[in-house]
Coordinates of C-alpha atoms (C1' of nucleotides) in Angstrom, one line a residue:
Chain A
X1 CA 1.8 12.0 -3.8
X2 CA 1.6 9.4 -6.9
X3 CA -1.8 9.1 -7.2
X4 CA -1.0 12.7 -8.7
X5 CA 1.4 11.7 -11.1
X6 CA -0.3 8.4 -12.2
X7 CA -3.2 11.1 -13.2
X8 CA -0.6 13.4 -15.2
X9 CA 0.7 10.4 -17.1
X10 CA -2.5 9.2 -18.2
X11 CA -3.6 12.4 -19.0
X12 CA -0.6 13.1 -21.2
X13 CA -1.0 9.7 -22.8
X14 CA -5.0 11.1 -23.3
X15 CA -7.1 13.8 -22.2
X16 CA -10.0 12.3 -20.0
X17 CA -12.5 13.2 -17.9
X18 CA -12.6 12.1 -13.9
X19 CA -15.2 9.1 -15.3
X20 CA -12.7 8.1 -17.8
X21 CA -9.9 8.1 -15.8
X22 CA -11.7 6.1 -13.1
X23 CA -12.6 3.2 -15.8
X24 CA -9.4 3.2 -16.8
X25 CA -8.2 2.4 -13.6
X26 CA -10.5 0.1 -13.2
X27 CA -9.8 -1.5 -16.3
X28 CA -6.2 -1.2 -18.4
X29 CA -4.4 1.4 -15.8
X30 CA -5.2 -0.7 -13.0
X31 CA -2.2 -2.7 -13.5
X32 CA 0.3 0.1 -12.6
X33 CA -1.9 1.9 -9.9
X34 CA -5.1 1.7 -8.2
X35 CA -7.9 4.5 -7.1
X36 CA -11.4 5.0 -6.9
X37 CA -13.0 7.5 -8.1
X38 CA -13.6 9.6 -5.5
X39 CA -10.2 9.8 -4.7
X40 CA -9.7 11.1 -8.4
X41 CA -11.6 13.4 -8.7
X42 CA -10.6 15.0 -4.9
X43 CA -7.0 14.9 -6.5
X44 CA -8.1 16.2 -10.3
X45 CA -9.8 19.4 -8.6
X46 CA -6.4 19.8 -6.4
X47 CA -4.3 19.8 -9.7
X48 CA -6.6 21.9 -11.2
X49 CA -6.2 24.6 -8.5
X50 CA -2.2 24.1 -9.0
X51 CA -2.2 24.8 -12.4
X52 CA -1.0 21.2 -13.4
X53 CA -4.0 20.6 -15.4
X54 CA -6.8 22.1 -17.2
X55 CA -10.3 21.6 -17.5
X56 CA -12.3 21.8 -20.4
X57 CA -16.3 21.1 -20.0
X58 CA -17.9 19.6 -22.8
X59 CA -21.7 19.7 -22.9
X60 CA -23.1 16.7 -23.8
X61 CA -26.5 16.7 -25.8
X62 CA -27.6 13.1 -24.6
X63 CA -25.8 12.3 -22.4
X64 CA -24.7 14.2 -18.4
X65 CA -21.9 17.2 -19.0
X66 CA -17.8 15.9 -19.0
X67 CA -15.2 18.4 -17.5
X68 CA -12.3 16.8 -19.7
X69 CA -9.0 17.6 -18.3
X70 CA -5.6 17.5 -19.6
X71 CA -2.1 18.3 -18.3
X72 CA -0.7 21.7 -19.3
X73 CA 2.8 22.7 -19.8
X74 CA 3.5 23.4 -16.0
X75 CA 2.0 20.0 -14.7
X76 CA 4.7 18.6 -17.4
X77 CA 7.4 20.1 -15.6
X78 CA 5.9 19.1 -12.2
X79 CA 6.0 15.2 -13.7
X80 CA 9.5 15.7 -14.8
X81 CA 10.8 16.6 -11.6
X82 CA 8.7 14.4 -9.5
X83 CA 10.0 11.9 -11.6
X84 CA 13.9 12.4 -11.5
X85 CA 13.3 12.5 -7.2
X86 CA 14.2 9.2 -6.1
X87 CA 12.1 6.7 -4.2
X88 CA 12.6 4.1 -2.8
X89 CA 11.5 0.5 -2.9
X90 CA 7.9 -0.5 -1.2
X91 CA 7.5 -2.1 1.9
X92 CA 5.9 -4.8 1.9
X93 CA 2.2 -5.0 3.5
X94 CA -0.2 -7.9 2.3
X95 CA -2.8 -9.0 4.8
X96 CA -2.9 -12.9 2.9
X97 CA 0.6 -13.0 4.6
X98 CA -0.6 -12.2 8.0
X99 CA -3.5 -14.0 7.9
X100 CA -1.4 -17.1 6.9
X101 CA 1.3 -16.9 9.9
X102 CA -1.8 -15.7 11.9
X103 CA -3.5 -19.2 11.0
X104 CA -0.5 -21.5 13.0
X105 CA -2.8 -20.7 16.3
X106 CA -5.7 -21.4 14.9
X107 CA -7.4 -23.1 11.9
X108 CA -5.2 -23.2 9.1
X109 CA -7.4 -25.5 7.1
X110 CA -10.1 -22.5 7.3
X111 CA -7.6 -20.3 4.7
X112 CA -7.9 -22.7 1.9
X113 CA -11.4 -21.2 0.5
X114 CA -9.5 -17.8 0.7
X115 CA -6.5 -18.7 -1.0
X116 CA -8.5 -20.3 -3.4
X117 CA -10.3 -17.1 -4.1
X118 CA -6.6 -15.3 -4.7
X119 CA -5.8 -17.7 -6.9
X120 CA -9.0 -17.6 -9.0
X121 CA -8.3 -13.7 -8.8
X122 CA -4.8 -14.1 -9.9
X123 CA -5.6 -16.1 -12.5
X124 CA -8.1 -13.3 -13.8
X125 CA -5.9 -10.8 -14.1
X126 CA -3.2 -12.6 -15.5
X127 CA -5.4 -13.7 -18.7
X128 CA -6.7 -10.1 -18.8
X129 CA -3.0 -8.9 -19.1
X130 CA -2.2 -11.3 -21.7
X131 CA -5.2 -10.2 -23.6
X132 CA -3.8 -6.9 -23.7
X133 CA -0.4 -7.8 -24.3
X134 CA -1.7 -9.8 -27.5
X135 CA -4.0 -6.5 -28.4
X136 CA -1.3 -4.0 -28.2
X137 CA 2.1 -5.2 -27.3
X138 CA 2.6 -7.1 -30.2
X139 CA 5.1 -6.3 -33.6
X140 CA 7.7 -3.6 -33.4
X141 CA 6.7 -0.7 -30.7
X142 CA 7.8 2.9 -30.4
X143 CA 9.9 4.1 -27.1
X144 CA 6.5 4.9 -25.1
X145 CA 5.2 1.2 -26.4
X146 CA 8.1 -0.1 -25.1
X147 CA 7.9 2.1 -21.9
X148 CA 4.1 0.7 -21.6
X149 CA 5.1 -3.2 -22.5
X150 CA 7.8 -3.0 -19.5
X151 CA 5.2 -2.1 -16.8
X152 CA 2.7 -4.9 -17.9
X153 CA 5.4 -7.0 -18.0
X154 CA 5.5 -6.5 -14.8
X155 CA 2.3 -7.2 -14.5
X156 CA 2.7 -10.6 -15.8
X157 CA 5.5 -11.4 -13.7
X158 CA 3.6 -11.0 -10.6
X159 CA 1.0 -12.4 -11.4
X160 CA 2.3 -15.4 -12.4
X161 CA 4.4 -15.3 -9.1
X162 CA 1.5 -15.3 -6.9
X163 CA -0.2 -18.0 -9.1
X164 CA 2.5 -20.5 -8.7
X165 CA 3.0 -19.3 -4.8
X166 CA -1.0 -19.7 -4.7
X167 CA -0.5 -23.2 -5.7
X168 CA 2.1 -24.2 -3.2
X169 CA 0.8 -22.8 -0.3
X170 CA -3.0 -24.7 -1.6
X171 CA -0.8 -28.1 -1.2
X172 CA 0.6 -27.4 1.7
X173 CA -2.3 -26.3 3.8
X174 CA -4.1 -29.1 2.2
X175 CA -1.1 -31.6 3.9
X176 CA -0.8 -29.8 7.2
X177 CA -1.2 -31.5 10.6
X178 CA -4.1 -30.3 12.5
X179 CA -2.4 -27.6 14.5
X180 CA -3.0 -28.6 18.6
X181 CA -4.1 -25.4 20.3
X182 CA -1.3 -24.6 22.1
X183 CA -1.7 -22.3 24.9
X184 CA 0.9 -19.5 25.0
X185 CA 1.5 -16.8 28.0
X186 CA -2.8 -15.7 28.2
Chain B
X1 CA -7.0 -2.6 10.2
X2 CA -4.2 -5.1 9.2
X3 CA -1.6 -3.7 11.7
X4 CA -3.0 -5.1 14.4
X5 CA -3.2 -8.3 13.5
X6 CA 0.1 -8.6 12.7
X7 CA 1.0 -7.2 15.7
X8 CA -1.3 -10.0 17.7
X9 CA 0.7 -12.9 15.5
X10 CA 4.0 -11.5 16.4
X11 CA 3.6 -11.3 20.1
X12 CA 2.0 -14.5 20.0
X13 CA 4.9 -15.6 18.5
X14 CA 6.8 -13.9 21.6
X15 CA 5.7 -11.8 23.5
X16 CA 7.5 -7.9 23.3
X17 CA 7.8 -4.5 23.8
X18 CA 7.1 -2.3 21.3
X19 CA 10.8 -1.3 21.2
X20 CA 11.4 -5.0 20.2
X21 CA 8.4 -5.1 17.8
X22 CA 9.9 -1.9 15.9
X23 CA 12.8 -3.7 15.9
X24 CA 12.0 -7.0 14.2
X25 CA 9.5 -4.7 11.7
X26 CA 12.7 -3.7 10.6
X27 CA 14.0 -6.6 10.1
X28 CA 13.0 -10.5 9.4
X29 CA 8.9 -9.4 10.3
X30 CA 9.5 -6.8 7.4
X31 CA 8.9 -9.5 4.6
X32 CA 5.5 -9.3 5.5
X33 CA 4.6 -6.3 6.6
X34 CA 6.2 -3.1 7.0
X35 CA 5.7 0.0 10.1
X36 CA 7.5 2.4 12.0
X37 CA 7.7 2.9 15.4
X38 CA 5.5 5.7 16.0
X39 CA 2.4 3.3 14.5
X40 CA 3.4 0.8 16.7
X41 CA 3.0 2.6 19.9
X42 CA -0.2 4.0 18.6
X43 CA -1.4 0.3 17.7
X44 CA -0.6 -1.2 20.7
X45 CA -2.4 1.3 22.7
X46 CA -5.1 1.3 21.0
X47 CA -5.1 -2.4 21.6
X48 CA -4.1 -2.5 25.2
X49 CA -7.2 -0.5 25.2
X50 CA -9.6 -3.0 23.8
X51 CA -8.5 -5.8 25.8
X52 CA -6.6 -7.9 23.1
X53 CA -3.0 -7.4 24.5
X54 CA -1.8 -6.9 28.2
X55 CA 1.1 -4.9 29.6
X56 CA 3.9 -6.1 32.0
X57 CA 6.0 -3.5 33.1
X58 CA 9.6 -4.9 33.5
X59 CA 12.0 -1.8 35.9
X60 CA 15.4 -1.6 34.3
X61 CA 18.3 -1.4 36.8
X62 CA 20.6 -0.2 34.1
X63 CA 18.2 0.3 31.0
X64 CA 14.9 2.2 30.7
X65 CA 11.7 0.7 31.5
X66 CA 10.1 -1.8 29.6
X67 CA 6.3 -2.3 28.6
X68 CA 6.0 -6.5 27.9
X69 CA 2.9 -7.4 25.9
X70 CA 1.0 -10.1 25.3
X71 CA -1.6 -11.7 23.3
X72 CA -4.8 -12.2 25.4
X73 CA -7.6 -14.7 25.0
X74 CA -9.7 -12.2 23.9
X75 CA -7.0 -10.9 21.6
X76 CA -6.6 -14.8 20.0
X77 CA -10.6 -14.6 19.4
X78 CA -10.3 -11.6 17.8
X79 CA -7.4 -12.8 15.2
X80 CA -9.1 -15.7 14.4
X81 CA -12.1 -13.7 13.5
X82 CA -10.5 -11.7 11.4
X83 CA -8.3 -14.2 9.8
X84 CA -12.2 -16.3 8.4
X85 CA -13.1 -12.9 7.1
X86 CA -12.4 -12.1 3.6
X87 CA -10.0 -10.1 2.3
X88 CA -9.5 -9.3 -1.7
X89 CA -5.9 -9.1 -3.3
X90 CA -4.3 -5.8 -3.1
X91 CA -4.5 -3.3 -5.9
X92 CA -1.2 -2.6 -7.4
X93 CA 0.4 0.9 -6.6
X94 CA 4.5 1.2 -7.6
X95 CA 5.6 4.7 -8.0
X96 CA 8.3 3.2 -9.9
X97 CA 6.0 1.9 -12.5
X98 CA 4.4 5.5 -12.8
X99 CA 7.6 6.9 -13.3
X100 CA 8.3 4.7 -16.3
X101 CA 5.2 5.1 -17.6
X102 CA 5.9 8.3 -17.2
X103 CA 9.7 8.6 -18.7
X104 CA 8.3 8.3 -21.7
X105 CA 6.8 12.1 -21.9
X106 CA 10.4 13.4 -20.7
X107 CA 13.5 11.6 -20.8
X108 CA 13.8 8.0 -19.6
X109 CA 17.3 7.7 -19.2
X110 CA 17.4 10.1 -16.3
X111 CA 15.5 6.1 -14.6
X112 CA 19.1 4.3 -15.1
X113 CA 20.1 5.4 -11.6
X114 CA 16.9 4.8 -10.1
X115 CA 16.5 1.7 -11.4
X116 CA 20.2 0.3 -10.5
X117 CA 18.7 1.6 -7.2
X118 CA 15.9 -0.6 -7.0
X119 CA 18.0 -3.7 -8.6
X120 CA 20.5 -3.2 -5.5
X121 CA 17.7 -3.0 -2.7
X122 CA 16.1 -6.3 -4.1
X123 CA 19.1 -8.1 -4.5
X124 CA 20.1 -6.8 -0.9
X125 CA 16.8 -8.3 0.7
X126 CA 16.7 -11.6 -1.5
X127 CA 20.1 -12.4 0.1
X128 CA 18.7 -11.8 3.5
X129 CA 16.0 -13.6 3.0
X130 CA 17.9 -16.4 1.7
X131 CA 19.8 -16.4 5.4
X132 CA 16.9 -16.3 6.8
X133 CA 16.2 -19.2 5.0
X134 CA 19.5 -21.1 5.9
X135 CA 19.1 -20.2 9.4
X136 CA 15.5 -20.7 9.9
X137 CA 14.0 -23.3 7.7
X138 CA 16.1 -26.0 6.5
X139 CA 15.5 -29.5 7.9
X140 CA 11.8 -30.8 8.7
X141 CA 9.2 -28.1 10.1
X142 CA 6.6 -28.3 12.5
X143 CA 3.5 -26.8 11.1
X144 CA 4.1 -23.5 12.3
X145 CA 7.3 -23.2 11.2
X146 CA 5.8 -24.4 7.7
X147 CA 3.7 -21.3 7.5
X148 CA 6.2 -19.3 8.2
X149 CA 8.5 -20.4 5.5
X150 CA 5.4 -20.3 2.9
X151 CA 5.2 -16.5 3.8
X152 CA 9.1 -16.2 3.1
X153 CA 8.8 -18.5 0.0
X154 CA 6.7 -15.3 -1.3
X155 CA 9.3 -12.9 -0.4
X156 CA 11.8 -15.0 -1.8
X157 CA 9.8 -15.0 -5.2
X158 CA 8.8 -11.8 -5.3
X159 CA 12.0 -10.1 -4.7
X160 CA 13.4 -12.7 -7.4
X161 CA 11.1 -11.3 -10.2
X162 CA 11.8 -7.9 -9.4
X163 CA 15.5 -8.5 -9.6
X164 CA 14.7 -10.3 -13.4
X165 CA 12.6 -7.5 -14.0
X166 CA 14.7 -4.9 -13.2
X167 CA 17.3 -6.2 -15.1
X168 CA 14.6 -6.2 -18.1
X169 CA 13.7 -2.8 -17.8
X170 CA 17.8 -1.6 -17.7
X171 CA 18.2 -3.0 -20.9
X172 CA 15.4 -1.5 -22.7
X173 CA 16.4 2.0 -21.1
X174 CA 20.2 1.6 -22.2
X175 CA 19.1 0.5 -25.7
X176 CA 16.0 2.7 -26.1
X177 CA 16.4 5.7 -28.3
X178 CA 16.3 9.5 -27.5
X179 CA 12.5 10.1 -27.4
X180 CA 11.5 13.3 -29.2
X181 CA 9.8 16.0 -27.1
X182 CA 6.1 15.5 -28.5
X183 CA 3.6 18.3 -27.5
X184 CA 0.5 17.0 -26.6
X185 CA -2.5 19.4 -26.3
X186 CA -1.3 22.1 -23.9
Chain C
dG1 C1' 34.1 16.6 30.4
dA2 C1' 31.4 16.8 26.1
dA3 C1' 29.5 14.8 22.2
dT4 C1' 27.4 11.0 20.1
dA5 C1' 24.7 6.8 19.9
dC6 C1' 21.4 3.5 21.6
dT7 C1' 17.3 1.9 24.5
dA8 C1' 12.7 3.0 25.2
dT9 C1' 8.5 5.6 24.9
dG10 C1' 5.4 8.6 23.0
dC11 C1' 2.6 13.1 20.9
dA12 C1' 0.9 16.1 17.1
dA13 C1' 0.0 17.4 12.5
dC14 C1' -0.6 16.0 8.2
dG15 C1' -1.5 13.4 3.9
dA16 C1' -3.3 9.4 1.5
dG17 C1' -6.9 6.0 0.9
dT18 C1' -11.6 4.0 2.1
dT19 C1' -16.5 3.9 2.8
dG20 C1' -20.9 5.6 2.5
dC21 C1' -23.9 8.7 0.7
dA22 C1' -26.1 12.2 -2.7
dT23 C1' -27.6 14.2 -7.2
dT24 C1' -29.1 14.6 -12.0
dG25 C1' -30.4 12.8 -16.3
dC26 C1' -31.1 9.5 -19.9
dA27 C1' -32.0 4.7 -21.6
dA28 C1' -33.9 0.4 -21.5
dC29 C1' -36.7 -3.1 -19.6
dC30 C1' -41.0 -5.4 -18.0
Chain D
dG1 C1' -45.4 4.2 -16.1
dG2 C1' -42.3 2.6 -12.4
dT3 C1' -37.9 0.3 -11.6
dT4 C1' -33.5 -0.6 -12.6
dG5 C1' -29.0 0.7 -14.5
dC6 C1' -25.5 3.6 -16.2
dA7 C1' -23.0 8.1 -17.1
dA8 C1' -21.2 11.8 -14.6
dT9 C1' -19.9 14.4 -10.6
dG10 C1' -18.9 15.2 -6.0
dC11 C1' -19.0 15.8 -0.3
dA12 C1' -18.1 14.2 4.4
dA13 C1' -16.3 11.3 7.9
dC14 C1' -13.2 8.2 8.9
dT15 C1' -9.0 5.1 9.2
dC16 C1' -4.3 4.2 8.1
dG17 C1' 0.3 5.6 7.5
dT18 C1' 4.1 9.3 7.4
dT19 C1' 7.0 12.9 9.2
dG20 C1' 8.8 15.6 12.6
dC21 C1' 9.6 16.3 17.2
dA22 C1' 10.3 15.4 22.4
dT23 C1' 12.2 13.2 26.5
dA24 C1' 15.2 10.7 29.5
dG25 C1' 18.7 7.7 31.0
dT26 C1' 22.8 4.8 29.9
dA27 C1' 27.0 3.6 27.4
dT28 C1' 30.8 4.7 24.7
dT29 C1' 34.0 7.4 22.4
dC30 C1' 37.2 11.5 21.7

DNA sequence: GAATACTATGCAACGAGTTGCATTGCAACC
DNA sequence: GGTTGCAATGCAACTCGTTGCATAGTATTC
């Protein structure tokens, strides 16, 4: 139920329409929580019907009609209290993991490209953040800012994990024995 | 479709039943991925199905019957195929960092307890992990073992930043001020 | 002797996320 | 003047994961 929320919050911090929204989280928002736009705007007409948000449709003269949305007073309350249930912590689920215990019976020398490619992708994202950490993070900042700053932060923290982890796991496939095919129980 | 191959690498790792496999999802298999039983079942049905696993009923005298599986050849062809395919790094999606995005629209220091929450659960698996480690992975590795401990190393990290991260965030919630109840368009 | 807990398996309903496709209109390019 | 590309919205089918429930025997505890 968070894509929900993730939608109130963004529409609190700016009323958008679904196109918005779905740049946004393709761009800046991505970093706390991904969708695609179908998904939003499946979950922006469910709201709607709820009551949690309302729409507003602005023709445009040039350019395609926008139904711009934002939260009303009830989808407020709905974010308060979704917010004060606890949750708890994610599993975790990341296919590079499997993949790289998978490749000990086969070729582990074949997941260098791929890990490679994380890397590369890692490394994107973690300039992008620090671009936006220079372009609005920086100075003295208001509660909300500071609310914001905390979540890139995390951001930045991953990222950098999974670089450096990128970077060991690189050397040591690079190092590794061929793995002799072992036959276990067919 | 990432379940399943997990499920391949753990039983050809050792071969189980899916009471086992529930069993070790809960526990050291959990740092890299994550299921309940009921998926489990379903998955290995599924895969029993397809010819990738195969079935050993083992009676019981004094316990209930057990279902053995095992990788098959077919099973190992279809792992390696999936493990030279592509895959792109997961999107980010932490309710947690919603919430505190969130906080900011209601009142952020109702997140103290959930956050002291978090901190706990992280520390708590970044000590097991760090058994794990003691127990498992100290000394000189055989490749396999190697990737193994690379996929731990990643746990290890990751619960690590969360824990400095955490700790982060508690201070900025303790120190931040009362945020005035701003109405945005209603 | 009854209640609780653990081993062991599974079904059914639902909810969340993915993938593929469809439509309309304007703008720019070649 | 036709093709490509982007703004803007959405449906439908599917897969993956969650939640709640069911069963059945054994072992242990009160």
């Amino acid at each position: 139920m968070a894509l929900d929320h993730a939608l109130l919050v963004s529409l609190l911090e700016k009323p958008s329409s679904g196109y918005e929204l779905a740049r946004r989280f393709d761009r800046s928002i991505g970093y706390f929580w991904h969708a695609t736009h179908q998904q939003i705007y499946r979950v922006l007409s469910r709201m709607e019907a709820e009551g949690w948000i309302s729409a507003e449709v602005q023709a445009g003269e040039t350019a395609p009609d926008r139904k711009v949305f934002s939260a009303t007073a009830k989808g407020r309350v709905e974010l308060s209290r979704w917010i004060a249930e606890p949750v708890e912590p994610e599993g975790t689920r990341d296919a590079l993991m499997v993949k790289l215990r998978g490749a000990a019976f086969g070729d582990p020398q074949g997941l260098i490209a791929e890990l490679e490619h994380h890397r590369a992708a890692h490394a994107n994202r973690l300039t992008c953040y620090h671009v936006i950490e220079a372009r609005d993070f920086s100075g003295t900042l208001d509660p909300q800012r500071a609310l914001q700053y905390m979540v890139l932060k995390s951001g930045l923290r991953f990222e950098q994990g999974w670089l450096e982890w990128c970077e060991e796991a690189l050397d040591l496939l690079r190092n590794i024995k061929q793995v002799k095919r072992r036959r276990t129980t067919s």
